[in-house]
Coordinates of C-alpha atoms in Angstrom, one line a residue:
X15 CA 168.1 -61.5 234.4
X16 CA 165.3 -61.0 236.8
X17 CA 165.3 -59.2 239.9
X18 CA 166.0 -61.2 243.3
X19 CA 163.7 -61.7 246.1
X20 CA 163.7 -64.0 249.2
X21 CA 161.6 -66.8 248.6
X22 CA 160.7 -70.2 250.3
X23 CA 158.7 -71.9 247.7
X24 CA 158.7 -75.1 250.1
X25 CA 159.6 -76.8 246.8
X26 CA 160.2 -80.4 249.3
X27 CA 157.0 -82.2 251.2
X28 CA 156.9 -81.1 254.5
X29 CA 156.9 -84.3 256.9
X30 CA 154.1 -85.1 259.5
X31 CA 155.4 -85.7 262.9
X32 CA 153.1 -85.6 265.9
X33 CA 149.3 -84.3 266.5
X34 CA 150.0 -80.2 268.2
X35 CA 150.7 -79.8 272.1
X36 CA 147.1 -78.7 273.8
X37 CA 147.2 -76.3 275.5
X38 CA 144.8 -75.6 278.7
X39 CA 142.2 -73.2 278.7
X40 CA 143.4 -70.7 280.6
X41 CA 146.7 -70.8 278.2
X42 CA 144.6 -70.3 275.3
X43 CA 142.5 -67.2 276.4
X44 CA 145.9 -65.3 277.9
X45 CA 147.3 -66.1 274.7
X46 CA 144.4 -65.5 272.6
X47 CA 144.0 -61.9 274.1
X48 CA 147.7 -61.7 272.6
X49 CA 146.9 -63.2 269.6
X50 CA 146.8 -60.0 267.6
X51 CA 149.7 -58.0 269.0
X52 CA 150.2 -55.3 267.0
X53 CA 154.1 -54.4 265.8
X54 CA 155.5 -50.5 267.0
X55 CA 155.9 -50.0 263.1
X56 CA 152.5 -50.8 262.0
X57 CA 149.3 -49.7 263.9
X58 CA 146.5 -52.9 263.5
X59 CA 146.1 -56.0 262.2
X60 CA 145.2 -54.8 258.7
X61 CA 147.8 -52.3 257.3
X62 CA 147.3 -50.0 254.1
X63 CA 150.2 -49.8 251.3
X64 CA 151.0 -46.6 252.8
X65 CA 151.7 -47.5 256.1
X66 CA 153.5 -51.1 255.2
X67 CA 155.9 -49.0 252.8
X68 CA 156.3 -46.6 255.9
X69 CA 157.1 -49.3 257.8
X70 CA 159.6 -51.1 255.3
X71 CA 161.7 -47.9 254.5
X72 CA 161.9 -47.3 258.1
X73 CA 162.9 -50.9 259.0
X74 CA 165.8 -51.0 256.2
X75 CA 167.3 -47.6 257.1
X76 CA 167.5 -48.0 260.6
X77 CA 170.7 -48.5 262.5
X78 CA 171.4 -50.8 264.0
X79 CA 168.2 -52.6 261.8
X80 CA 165.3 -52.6 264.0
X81 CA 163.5 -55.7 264.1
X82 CA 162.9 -57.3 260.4
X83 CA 159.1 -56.8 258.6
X84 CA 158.7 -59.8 256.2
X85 CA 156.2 -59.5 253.6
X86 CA 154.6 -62.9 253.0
X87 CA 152.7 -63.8 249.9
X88 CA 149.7 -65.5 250.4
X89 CA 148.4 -66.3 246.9
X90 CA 146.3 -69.2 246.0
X91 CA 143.4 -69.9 243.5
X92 CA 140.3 -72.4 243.5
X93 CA 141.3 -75.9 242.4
X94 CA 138.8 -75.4 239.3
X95 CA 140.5 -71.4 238.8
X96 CA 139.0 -71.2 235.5
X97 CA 142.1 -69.9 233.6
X98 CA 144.5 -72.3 235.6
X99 CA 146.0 -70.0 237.6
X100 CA 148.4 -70.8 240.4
X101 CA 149.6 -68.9 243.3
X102 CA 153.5 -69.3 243.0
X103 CA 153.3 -68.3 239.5
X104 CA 151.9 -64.8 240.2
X105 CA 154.6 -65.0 242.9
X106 CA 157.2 -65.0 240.6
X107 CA 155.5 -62.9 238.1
X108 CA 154.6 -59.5 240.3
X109 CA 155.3 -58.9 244.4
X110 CA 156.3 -57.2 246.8
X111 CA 160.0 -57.2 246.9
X112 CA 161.8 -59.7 249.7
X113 CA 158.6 -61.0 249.8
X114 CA 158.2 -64.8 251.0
X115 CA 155.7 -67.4 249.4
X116 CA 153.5 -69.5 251.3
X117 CA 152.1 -72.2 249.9
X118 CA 148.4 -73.4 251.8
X119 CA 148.9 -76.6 249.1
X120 CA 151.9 -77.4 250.9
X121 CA 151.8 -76.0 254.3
X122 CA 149.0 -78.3 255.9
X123 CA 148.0 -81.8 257.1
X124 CA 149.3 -84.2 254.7
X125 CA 147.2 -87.3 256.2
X126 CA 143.9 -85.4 256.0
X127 CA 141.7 -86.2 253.0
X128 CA 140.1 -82.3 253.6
X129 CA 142.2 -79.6 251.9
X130 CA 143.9 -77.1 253.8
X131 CA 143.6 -78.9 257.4
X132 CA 146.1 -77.1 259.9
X133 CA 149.5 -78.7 260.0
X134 CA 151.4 -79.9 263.5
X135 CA 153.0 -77.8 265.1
X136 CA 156.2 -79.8 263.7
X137 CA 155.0 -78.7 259.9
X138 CA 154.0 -75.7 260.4
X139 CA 157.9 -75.0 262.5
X140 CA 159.5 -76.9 259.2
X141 CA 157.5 -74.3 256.7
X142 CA 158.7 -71.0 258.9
X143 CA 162.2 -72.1 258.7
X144 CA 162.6 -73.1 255.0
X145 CA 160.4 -69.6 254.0
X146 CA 163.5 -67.9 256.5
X147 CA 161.2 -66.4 259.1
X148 CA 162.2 -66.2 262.5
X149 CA 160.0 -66.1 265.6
X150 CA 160.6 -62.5 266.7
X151 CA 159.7 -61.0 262.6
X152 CA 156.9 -58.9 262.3
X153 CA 154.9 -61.2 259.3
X154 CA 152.4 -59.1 256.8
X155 CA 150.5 -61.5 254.7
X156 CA 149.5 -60.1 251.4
X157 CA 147.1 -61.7 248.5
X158 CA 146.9 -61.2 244.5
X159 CA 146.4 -58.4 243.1
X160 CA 143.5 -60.2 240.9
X161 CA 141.6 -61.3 244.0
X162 CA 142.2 -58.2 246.1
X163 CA 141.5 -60.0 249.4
X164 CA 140.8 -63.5 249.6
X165 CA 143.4 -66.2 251.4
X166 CA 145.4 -64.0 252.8
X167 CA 143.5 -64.0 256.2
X168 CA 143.6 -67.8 256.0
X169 CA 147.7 -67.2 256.3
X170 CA 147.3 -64.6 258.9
X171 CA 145.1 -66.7 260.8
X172 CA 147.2 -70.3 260.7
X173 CA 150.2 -67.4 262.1
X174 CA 148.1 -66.6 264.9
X175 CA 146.8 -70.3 265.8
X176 CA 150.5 -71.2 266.2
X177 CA 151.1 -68.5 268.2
X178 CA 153.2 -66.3 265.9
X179 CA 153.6 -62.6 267.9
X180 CA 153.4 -59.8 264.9
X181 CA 151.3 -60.5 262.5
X182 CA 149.4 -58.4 260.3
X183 CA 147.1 -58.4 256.9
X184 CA 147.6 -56.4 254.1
X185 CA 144.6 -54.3 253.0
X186 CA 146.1 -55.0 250.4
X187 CA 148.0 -55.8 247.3
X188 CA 145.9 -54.7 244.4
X189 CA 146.0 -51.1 246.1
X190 CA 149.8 -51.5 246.8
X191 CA 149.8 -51.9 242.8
X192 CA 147.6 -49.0 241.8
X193 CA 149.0 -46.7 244.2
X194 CA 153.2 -47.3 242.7
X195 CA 154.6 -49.2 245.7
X196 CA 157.5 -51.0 244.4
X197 CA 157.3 -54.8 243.2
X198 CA 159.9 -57.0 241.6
X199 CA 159.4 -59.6 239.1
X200 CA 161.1 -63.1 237.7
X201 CA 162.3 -66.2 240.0
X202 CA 163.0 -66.0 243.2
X203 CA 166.8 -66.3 245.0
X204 CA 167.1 -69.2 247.3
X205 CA 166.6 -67.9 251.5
X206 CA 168.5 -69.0 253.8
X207 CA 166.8 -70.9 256.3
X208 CA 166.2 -70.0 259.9
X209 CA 165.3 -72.5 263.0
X210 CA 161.7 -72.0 263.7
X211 CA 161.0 -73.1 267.2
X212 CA 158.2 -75.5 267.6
X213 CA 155.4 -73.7 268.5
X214 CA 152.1 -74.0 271.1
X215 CA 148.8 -75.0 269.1
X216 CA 146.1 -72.2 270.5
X217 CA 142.8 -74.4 270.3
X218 CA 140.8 -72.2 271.3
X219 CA 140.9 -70.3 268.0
X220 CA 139.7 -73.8 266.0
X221 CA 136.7 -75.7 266.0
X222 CA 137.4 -79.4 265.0
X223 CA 134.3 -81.3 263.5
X224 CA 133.2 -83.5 266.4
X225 CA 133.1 -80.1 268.8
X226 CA 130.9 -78.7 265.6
X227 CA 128.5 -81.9 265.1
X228 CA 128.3 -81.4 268.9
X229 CA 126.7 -77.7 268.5
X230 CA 125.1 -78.5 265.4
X231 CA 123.1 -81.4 267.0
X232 CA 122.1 -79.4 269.9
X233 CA 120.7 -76.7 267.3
X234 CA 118.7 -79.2 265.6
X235 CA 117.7 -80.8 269.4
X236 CA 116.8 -77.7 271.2
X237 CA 116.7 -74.7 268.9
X238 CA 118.7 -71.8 268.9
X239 CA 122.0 -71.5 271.2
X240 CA 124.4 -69.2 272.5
X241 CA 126.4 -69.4 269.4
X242 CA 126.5 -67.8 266.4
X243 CA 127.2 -69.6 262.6
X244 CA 128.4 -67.7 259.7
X245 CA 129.4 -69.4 256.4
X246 CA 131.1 -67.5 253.7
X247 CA 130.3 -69.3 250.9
X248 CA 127.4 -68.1 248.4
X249 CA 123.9 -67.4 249.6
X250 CA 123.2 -70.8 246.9
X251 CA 125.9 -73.1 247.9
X252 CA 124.3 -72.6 251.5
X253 CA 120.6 -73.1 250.6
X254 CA 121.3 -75.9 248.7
X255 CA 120.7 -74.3 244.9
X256 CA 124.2 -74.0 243.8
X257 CA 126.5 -76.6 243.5
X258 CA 129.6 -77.2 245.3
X259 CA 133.0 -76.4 243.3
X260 CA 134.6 -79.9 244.2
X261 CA 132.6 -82.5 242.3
X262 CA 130.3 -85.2 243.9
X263 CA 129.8 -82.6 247.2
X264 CA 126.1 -82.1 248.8
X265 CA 125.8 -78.1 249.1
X266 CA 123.7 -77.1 252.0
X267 CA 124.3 -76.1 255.3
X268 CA 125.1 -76.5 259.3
X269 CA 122.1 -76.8 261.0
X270 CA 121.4 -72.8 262.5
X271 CA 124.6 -71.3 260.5
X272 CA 123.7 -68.4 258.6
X273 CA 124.7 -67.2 255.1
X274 CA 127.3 -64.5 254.9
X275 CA 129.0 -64.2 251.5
X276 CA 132.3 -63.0 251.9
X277 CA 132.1 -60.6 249.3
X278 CA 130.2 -58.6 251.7
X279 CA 132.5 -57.7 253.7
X280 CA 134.8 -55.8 250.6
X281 CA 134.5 -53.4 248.5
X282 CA 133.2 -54.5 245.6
X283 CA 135.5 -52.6 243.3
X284 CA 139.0 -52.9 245.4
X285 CA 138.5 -55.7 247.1
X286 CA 139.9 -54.0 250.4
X287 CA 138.1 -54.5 253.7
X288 CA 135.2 -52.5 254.1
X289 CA 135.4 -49.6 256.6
X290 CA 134.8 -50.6 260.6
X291 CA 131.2 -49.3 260.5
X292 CA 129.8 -50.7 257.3
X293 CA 131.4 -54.2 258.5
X294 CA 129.3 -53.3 261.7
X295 CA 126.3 -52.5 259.5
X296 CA 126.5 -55.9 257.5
X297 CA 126.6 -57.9 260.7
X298 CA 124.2 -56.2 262.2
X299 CA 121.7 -56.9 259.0
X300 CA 122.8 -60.5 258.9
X301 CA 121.5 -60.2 262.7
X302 CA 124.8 -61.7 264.2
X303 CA 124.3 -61.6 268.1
X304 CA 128.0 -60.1 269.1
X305 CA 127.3 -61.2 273.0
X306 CA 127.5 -65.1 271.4
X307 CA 130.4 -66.7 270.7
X308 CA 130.8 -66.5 266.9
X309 CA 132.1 -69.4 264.5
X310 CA 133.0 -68.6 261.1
X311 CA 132.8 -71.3 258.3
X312 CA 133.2 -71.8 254.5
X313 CA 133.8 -74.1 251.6
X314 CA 137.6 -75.2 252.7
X315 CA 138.2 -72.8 255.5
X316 CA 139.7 -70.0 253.5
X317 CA 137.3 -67.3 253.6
X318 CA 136.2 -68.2 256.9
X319 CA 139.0 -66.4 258.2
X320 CA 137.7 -63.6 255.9
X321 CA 135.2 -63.0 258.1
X322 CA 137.0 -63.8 261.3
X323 CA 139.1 -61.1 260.7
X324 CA 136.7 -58.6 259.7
X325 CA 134.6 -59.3 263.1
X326 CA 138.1 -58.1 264.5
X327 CA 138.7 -54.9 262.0
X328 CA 135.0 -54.1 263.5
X329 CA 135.4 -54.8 266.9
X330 CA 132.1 -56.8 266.9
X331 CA 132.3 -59.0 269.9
X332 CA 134.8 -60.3 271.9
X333 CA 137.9 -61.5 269.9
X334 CA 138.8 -64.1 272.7
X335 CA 134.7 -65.5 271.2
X336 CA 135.9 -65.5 267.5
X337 CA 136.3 -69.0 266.3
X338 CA 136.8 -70.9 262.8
X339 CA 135.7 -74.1 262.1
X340 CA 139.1 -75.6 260.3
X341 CA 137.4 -78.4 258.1
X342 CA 134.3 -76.1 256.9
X343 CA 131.5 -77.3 254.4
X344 CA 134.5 -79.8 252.5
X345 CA 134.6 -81.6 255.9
X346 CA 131.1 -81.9 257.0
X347 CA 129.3 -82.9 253.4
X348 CA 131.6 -86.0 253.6
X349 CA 131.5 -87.1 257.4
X350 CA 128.5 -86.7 258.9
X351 CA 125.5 -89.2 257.9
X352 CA 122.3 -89.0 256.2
X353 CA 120.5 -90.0 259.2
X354 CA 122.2 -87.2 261.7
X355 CA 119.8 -84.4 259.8
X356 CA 122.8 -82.3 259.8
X357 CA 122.9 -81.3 256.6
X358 CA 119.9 -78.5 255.6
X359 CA 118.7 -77.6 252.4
X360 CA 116.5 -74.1 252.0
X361 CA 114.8 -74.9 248.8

């Protein structure tokens, strides 16, 4: 029989309630400055193996327990994943053990016709407490081992917009393998389920489209502006070369966004993060301004928060100025018009 591990597959649809409490601006920016608090047991955002196994052994053989570390599995693959794969199959196949599973298919807004919008803050509350986490654990989001680092950010990042306090990204899972941390394999036991309280939606960290067509049209108006663009999808989606995964969508890009691959910011053999001065060295070449505020963007808004988090890891700019647009390229290709000029094409 296989090994047990918690697990909240979230195997029941998640109901929509009501849109996310706002919350005024100077709510969002004490709370954004907070946004990364860092747990006594781990020392930053991104953690190593080493120091999440540290962390772990310390956790289960303190007494009385000190405050639980939850490992949470953020797996997911491309809808077109060329061999099929899907996230809560390498869950049950290989992780970390009493690891959780969070599923982005699952765990967003089910009205939207964009993949991978946020959820309510109702939704979000529902998914917490049928995966068994509770407000005051210390969350470490972790990816595939096949894909290194990729949407586990994405999962760190939805944390922090509801206002989760510890959260942290592990950098990451394919060294956690290599390195003989211990996994466990086969299905999952059931978790009990916790009460998750409803949480405070921090806008500030999200940049809904009609904010975005706002800045875009302004760019395209009266040139460049204090704001900074960065889309991680490939240097050809952007200019228009390369087509886009999902069929039927215009590649291109926002109007004064610049192209920053994702894969830029790892290393291209482990797939980790890349160290604080060669992220500073790539966003320096790519001639981001860090004084600006800085909006990352992608295909989906998955390896947005790629770069969102290394701008963080490389302590280029201010955090509080560190923005995603939600939507990304998915979004904008279907809803804006041919007539805004909003979509450019370098070719």
């Amino acid at each position: 029989m296989a090994s047990v591990v918690l697990r909240g597959s979230l195997g029941v649809p998640l109901n929509r309630l009501v849109r996310p409490t706002i919350m005024s601006v100077s709510q969002q920016l004490r709370q954004q400055s907070q946004s990364r608090q860092i747990s006594s047991s781990l020392p930053s955002y991104l953690v190593t193996p080493k120091q999440l196994n540290e962390a772990l052994e310390s956790s289960n053989s303190s007494t009385p327990p000190s405050s639980r570390i939850i490992p949470l599995c953020a797996a997911w693959f491309m809808p077109n994943d060329p061999e099929g794969r899907k996230g809560i199959d390498v869950f049950r196949k290989h992780r970390i053990p009493h690891a959780r599973f969070f599923d982005l298919d699952e765990v967003k807004d089910p009205d939207s016709p964009y993949p991978h919008m946020l959820p309510t803050c109702e939704t979000f509350a529902e998914a917490m407490s049928n995966i068994g986490i509770r407000r005051d654990d210390t969350v470490v989001v972790y990816d595939t081992e096949e894909l290194g680092i990729f949407s586990a950010p994405r999962v760190g990042w939805t944390l922090r917009v509801f206002g989760h306090p510890k959260v942290h990204v592990l950098n990451n899972y394919r060294l956690w393998v290599r390195e003989g941390y211990p996994t466990e394999t086969g299905e999952p036991a059931p978790v009990e389920k916790t009460e998750y309280p409803i949480p405070t939606f921090q806008s500030k960290l999200v940049v809904p489209f009609l904010e975005m067509k706002e800045i875009a049209k302004d760019y395209v108006n009266k040139g460049e502006e204090e704001i900074e663009i960065l889309d991680a999808r490939s240097a050809g989606r952007w200019a228009g070369t390369d087509p886009e995964p999902r069929p039927g969508l215009s590649s291109g890009h926002i109007p004064g966004s610049k192209s920053l691959p994702f894969q830029e910011l790892l290393d291209p053999e482990t797939k980790t993060y890349l160290s604080k001065p060669e992220l500073e060295k790539v966003f320096q070449e790519h001639e981001v301004d860090p004084s600006k505020t800085i909006i990352s963007s992608c295909g989906t808004g998955v390896t947005a928060t790629i770069i969102e988090t290394a701008l963080a890891e490389a302590g280029f700019g201010d955090a509080i100025n560190h923005r995603v647009y939600d939507g990304s390229w998915t979004e904008w290709a279907q809803r804006v018009k041919e007539s805004d000029n909003l979509i450019k094409k370098s070719v």
